[in-house]
CSV table of C-alpha atoms in Angstrom, one decimal:
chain,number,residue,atom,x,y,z
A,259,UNK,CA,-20.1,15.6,-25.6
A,260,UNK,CA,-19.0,12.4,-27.3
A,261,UNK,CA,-21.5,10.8,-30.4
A,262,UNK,CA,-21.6,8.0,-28.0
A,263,UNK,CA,-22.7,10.4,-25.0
A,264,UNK,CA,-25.3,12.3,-27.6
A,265,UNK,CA,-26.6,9.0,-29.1
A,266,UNK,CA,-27.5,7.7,-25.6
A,267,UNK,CA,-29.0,11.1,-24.4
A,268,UNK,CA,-30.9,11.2,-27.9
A,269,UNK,CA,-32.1,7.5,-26.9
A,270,UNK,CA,-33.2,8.5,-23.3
A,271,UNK,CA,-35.1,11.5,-24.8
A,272,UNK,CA,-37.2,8.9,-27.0
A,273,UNK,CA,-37.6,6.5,-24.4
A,274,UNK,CA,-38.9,9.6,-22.4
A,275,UNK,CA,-41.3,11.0,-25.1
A,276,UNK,CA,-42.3,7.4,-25.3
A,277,UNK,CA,-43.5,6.5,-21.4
A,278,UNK,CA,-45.1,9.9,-21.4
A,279,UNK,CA,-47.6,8.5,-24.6
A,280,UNK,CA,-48.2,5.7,-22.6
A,281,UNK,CA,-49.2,7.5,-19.5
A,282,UNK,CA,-51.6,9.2,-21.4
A,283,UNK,CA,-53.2,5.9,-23.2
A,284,UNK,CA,-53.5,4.1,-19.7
A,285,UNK,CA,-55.2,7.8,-17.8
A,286,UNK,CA,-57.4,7.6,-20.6
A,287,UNK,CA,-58.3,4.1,-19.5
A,288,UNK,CA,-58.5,5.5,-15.7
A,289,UNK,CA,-60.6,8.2,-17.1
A,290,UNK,CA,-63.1,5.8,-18.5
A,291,UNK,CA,-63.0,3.6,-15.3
A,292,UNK,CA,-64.1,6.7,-13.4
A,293,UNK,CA,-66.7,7.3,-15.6
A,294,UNK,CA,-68.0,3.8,-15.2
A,295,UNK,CA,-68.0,4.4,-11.1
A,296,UNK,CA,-70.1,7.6,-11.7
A,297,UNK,CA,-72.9,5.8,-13.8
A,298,UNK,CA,-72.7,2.3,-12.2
A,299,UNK,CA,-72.5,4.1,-8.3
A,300,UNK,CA,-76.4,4.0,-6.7
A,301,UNK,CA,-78.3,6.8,-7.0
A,302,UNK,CA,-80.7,5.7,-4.7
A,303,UNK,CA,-79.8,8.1,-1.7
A,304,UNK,CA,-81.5,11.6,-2.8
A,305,UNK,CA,-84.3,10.8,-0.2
A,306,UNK,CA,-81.7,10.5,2.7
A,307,UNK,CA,-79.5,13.2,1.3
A,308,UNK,CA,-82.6,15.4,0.8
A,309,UNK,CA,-83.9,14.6,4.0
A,310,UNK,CA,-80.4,15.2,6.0
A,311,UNK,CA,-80.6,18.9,4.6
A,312,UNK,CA,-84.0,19.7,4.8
A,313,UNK,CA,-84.0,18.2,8.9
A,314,UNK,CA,-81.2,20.0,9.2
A,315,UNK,CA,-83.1,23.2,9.9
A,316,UNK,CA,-84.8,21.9,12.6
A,317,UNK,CA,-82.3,19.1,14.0
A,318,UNK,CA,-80.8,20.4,17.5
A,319,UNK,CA,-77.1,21.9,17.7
A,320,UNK,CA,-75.6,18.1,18.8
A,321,UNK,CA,-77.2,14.8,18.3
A,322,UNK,CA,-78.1,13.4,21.6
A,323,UNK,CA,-76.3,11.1,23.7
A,324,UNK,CA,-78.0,7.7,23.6
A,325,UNK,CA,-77.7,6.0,27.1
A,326,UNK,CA,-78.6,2.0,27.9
A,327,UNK,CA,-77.8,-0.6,30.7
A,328,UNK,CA,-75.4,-3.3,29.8
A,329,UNK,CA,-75.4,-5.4,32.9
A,330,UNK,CA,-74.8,-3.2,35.6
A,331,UNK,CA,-72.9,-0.6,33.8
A,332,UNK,CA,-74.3,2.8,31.5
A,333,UNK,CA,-73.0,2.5,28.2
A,334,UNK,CA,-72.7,5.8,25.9
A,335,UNK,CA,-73.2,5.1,22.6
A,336,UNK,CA,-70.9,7.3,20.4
A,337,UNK,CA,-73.4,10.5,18.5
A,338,UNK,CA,-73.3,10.5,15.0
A,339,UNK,CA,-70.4,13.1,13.9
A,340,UNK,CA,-71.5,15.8,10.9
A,341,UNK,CA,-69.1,18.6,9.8
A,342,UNK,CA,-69.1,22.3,10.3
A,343,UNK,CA,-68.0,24.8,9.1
A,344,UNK,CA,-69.0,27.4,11.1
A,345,UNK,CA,-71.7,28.7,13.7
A,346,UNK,CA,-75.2,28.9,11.6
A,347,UNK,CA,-74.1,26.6,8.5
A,348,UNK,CA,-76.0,23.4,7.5
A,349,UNK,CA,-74.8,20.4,9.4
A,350,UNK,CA,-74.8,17.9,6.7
A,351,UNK,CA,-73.4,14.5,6.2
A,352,UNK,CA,-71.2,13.7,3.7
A,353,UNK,CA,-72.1,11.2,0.5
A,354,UNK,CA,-70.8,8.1,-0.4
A,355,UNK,CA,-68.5,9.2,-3.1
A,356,UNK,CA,-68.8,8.2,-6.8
A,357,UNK,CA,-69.5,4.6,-6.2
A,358,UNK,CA,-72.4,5.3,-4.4
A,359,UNK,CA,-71.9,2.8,-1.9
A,360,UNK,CA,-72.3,0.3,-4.0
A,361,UNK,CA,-70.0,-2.9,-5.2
A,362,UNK,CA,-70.5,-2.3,-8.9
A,363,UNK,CA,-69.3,0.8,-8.7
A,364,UNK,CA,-66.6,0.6,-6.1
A,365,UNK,CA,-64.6,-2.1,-8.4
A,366,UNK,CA,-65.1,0.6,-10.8
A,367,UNK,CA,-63.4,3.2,-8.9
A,368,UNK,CA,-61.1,0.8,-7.5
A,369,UNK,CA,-60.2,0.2,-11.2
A,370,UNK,CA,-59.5,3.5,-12.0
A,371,UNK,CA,-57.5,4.0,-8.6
A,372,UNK,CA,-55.3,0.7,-9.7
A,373,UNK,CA,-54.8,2.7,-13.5
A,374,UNK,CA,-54.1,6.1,-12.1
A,375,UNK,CA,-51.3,4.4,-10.1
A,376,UNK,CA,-49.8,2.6,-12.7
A,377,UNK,CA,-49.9,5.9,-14.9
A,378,UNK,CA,-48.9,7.7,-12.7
A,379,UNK,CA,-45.9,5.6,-12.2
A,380,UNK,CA,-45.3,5.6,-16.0
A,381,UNK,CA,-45.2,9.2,-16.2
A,382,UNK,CA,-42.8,9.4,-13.4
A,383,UNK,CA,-40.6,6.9,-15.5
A,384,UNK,CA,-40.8,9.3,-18.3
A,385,UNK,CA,-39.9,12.5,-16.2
A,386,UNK,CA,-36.8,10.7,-14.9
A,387,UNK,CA,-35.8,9.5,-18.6
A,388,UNK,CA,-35.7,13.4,-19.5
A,389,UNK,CA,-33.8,14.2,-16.8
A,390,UNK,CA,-31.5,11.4,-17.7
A,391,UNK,CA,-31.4,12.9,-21.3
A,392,UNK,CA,-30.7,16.2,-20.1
A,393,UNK,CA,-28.7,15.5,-17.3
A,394,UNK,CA,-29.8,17.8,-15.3
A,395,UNK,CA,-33.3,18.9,-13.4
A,396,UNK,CA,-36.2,17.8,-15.8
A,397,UNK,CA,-38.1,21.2,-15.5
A,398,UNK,CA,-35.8,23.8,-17.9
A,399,UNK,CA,-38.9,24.3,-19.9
A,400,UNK,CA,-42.6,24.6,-19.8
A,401,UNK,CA,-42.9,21.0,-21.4
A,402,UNK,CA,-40.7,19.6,-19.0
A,403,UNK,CA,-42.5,21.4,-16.3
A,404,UNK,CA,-46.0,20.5,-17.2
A,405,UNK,CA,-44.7,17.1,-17.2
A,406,UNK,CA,-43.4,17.1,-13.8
A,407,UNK,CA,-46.6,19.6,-12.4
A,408,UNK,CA,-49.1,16.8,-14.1
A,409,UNK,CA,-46.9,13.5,-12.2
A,410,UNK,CA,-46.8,16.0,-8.4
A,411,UNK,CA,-50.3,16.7,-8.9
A,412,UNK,CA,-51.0,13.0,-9.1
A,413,UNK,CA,-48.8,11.7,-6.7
A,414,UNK,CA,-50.2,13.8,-4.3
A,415,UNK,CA,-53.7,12.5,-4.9
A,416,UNK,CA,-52.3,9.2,-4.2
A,417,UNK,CA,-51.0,10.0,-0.8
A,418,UNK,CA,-53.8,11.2,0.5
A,419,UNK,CA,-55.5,8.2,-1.0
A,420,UNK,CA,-53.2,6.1,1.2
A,421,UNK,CA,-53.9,8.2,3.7
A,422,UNK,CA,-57.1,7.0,4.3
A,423,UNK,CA,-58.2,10.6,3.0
A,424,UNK,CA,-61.8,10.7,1.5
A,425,UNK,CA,-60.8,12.1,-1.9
A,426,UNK,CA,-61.6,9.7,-4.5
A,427,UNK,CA,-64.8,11.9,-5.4
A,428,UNK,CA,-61.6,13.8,-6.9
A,429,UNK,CA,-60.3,11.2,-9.5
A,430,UNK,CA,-62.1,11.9,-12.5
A,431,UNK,CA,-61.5,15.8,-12.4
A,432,UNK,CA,-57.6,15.1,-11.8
A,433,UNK,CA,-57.4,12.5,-14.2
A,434,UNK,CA,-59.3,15.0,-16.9
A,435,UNK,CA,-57.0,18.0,-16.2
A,436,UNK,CA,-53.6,15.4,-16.4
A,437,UNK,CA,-55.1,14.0,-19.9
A,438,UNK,CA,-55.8,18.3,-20.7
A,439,UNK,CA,-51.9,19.2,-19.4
A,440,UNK,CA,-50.3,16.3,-21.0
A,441,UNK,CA,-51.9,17.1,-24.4
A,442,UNK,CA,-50.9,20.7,-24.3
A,443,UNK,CA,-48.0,19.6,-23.2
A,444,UNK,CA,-46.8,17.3,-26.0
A,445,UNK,CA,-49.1,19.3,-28.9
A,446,UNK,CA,-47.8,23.0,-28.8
A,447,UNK,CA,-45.1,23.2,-25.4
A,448,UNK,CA,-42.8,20.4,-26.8
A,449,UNK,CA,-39.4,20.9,-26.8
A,450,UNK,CA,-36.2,18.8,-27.6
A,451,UNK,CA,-33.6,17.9,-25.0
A,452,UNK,CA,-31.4,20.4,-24.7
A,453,UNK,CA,-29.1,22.7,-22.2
A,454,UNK,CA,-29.9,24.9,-20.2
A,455,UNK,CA,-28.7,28.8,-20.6
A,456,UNK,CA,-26.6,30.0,-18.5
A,457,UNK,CA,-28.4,31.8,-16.0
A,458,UNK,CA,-30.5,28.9,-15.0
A,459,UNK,CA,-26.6,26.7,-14.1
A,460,UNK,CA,-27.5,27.0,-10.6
A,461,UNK,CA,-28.3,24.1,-7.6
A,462,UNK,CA,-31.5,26.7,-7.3
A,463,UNK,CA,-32.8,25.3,-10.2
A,464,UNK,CA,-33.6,22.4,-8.2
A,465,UNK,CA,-35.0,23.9,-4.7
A,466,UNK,CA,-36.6,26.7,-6.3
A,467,UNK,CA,-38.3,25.7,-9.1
A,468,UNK,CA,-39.1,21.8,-7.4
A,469,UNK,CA,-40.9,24.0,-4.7
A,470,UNK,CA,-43.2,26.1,-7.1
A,471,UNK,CA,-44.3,22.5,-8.9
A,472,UNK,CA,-45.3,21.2,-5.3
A,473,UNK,CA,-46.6,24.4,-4.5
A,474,UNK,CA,-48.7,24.3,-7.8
A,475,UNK,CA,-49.9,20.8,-7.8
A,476,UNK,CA,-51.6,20.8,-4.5
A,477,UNK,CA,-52.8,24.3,-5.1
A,478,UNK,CA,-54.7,22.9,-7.9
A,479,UNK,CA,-56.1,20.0,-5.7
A,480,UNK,CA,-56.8,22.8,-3.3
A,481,UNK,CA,-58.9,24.8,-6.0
A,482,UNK,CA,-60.8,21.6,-7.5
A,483,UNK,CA,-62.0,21.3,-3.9
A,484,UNK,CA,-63.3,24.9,-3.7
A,485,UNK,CA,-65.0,24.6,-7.0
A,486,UNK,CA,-66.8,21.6,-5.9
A,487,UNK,CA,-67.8,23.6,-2.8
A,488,UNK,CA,-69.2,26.3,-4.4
A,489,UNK,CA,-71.7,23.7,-6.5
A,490,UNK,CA,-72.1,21.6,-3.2
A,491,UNK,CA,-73.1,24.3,-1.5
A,492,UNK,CA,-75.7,25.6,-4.0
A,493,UNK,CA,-77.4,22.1,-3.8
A,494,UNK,CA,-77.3,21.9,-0.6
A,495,UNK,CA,-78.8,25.5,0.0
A,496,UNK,CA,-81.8,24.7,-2.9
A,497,UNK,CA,-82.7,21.9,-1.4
A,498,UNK,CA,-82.4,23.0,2.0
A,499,UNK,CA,-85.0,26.2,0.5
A,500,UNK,CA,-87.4,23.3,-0.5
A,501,UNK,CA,-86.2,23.3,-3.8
A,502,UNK,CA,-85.6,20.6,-6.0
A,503,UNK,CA,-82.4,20.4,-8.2
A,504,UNK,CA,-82.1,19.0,-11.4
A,505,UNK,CA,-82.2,14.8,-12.0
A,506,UNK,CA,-78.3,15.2,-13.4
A,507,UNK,CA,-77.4,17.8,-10.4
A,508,UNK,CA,-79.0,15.7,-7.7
A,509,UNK,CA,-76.9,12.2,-9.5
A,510,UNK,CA,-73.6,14.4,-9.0
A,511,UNK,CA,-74.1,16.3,-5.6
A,512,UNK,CA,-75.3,13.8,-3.6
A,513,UNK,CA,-72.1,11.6,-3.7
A,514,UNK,CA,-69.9,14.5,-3.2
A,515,UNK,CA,-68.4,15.3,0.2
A,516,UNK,CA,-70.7,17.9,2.5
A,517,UNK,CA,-70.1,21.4,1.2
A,518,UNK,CA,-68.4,22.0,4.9
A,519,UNK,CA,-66.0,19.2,4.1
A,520,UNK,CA,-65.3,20.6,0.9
A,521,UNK,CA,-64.7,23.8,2.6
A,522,UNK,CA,-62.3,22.9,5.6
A,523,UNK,CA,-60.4,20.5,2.8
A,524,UNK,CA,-59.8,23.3,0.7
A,525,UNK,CA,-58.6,25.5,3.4
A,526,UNK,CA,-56.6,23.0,5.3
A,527,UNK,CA,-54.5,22.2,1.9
A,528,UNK,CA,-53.8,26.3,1.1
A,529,UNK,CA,-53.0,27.2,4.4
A,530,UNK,CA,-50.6,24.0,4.6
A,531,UNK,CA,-48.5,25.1,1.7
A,532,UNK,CA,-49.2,28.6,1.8
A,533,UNK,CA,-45.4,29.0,3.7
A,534,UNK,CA,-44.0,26.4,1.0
A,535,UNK,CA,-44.9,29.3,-2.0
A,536,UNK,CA,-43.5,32.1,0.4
A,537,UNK,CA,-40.3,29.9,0.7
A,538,UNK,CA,-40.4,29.6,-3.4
A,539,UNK,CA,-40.4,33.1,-3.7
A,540,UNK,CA,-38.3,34.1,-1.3
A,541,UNK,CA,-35.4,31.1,-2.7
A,542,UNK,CA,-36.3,32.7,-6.1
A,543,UNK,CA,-34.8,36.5,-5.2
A,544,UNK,CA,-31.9,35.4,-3.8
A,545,UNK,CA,-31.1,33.2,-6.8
A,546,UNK,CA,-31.7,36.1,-8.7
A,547,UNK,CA,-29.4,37.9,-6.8
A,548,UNK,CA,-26.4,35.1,-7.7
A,549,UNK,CA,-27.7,34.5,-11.5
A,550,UNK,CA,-28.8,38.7,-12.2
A,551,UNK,CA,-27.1,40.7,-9.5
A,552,UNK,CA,-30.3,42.2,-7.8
A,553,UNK,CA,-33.0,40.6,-6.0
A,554,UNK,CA,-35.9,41.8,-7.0
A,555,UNK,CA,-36.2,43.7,-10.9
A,556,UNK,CA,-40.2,43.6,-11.1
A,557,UNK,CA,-39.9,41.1,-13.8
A,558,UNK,CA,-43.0,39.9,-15.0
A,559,UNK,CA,-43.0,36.7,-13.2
A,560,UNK,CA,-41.8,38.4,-10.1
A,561,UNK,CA,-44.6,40.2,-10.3
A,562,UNK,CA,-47.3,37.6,-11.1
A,563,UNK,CA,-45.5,35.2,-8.1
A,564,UNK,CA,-46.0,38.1,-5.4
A,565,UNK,CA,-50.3,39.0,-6.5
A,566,UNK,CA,-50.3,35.3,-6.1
A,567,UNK,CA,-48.8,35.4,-2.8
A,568,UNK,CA,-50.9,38.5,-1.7
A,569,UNK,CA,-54.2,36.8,-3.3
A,570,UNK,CA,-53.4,33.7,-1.2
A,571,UNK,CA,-52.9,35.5,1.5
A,572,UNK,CA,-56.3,37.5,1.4
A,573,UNK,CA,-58.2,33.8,0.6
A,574,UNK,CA,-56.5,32.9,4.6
A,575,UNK,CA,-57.0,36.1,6.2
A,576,UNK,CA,-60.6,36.2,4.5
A,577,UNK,CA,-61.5,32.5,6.0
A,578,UNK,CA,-60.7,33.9,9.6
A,579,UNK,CA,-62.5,36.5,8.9
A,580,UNK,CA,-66.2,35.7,10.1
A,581,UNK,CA,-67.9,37.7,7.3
A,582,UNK,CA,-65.8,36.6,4.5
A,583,UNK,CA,-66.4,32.6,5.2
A,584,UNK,CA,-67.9,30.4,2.9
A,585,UNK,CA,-68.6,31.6,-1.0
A,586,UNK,CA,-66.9,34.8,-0.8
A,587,UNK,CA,-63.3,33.3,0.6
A,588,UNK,CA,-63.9,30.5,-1.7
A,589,UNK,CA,-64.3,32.9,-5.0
A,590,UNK,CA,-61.0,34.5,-3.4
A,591,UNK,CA,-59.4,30.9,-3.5
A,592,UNK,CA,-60.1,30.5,-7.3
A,593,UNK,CA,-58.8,34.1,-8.4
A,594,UNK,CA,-55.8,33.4,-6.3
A,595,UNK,CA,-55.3,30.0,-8.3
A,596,UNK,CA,-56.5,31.8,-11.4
A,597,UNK,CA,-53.3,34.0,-11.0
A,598,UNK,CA,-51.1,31.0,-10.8
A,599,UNK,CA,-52.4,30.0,-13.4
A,600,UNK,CA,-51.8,32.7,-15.2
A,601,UNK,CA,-48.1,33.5,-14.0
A,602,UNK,CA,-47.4,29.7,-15.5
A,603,UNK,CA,-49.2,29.9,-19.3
A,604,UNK,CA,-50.5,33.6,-19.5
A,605,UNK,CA,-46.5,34.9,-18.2
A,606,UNK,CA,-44.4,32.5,-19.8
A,607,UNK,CA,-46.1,32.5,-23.3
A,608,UNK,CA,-47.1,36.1,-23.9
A,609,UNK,CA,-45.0,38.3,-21.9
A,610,UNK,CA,-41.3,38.9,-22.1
A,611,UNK,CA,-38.9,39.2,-19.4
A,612,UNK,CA,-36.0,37.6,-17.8
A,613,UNK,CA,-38.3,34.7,-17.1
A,614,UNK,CA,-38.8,33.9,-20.4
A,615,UNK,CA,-37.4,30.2,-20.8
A,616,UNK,CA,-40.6,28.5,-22.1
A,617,UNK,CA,-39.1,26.9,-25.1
A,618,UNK,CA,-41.8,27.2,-27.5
């Protein structure tokens, strides 16, 4: 490489670490928007919320069909659609997000929306500047990859937001967890552009480890979903009881999605990219087969990858399971995240193998 070549990838690298500082300053604005839609957002629906779930009990299977004249022709008016989850769950509608239904603090969680985007498209700037600096895929390392696992995660948020997807109830959680990544990230994974060895030369760099970021990311959105269940469904079940949560619990839960929504969100995004992390596995033996000579060495990352797979694959076998529905598939969900979690910090950091490219 030519001190012209150097001095420009040395420049890129700075411009990189740069747009990734700034990403962080304006999620930490996002952050504080979100907050602002959480304690501006009304909090004046815990009667109708209480009153969904405690009617529930006693509410009929389907809400009746209302019929009236209109001239000289009967005019069904469309029922009322709740979710379910399953025969003998709570039918329960869902909240009204955050902002409560309210103007204040929907332009506060349209704020936050408008901030996530533009960081979002920072931090993508700044992955693409380390790739340039590199010159090659900008996920070598475990700083590079947090990077890139922190800008998928967010991005797709965003889709679904454009989507018309009810997920905003998400934002503050995701936009916490991208402020947590991105810290560790540039605190104690940094690492300085640099090559590659030699092993990981290969175009399966790209398809491989690309698909286990994807895979990740919505994984993660997957699990924050579960988690929220398992709280929504507490409240729901306490006040259903005739109990009466907590002033701070009742604030939280009663803008969040229907713990059946929750539930069939969760599901719907694991099962969807359940085959993408077979694919990621299966691309990463055979490029172990080119880089190593053997497709499969029980390498500690191997290893980790697969108990993900089979713990995934319990959480979708257990949801069509009619006994394992609800709490119990959802605590399989979180282990199964748990050990993805695991196989990226818990592997990478403190167990050696042929894996072991974390740069720190």
């Amino acid at each position: 490489m030519t001190p012209l070549a150097a001095e420009v990838n040395e420049n890129l690298a700075q411009i990189s670490n740069y747009l990734v500082y700034s990403s962080m300053a304006v999620y930490t604005f996002a952050f504080l928007a979100h907050i602002a839609e959480w304690i501006f957002g009304s909090r004046s629906k815990v009667g109708r919320t209480a009153a969904a779930l405690t009617g529930a009990k006693t509410a009929a299977a389907a809400p009746a069909v209302q019929v009236h004249g209109k001239g000289g022709t009967a005019v069904l008016d469309k029922p009322k659609v709740v979710t379910r989850s399953a025969a003998g769950t709570r039918d329960v509608p869902d909240g009204p997000g955050a902002a409560g239904g309210t103007e204040n603090g929907d332009l506060y969680g349209r704020i936050a929306v408008s901030l996530t985007a533009l960081a979002f498209l920072i931090e993508a700037a700044g992955v693409v500047a380390r790739a340039m600096s590199v010159q090659r895929a900008p996920w070598g390392n475990m700083y590079e990859f947090s990077l890139t696992f922190s800008t998928v995660a967010v991005g797709a948020y965003l889709i679904l937001l454009a989507l018309k997807k009810n997920v905003r109830w998400m934002g503050l959680i995701l936009v916490t967890t991208v402020l947590l990544d991105l810290g560790i990230a540039t605190t104690w994974l940094y690492t300085a552009s640099d090559q590659l060895v030699p092993a990981l030369h290969s175009y399966w760099l790209w398809i491989h480890v690309s698909t286990a970021i994807i895979c990740g990311a919505v994984f993660y959105i997957g699990a924050t979903g579960t988690l929220l269940y398992l709280f929504r469904d507490s409240y729901e079940a306490k006040l259903a009881g005739g109990g009466t949560p907590g002033r701070f619990a009742t604030s939280v839960m009663e803008r969040l999605p229907s713990a059946a929504t929750l539930d069939k969100f969760s599901y719907r995004i694991n099962a969807a990219f359940f085959p993408l992390w077979t694919f990621t596995i299966i691309a990463g033996a055979i490029w172990a087969g080119d880089a190593w000579g053997r497709y499969w060495g029980w390498d500690p990352k191997e290893v980790w990858s697969f108990v993900t797979w089979v713990a995934y694959a319990c959480y979708l076998h257990a949801r069509a399971t009619a006994g394992w529905k609800g709490r119990k598939a959802a605590y399989l969900a979180l282990f199964a995240f748990a050990c993805w979690i695991w196989n990226y910090y818990g592997v990478n950091i403190l167990l050696n193998g042929k894996h072991s490219y974390a740069g720190v």
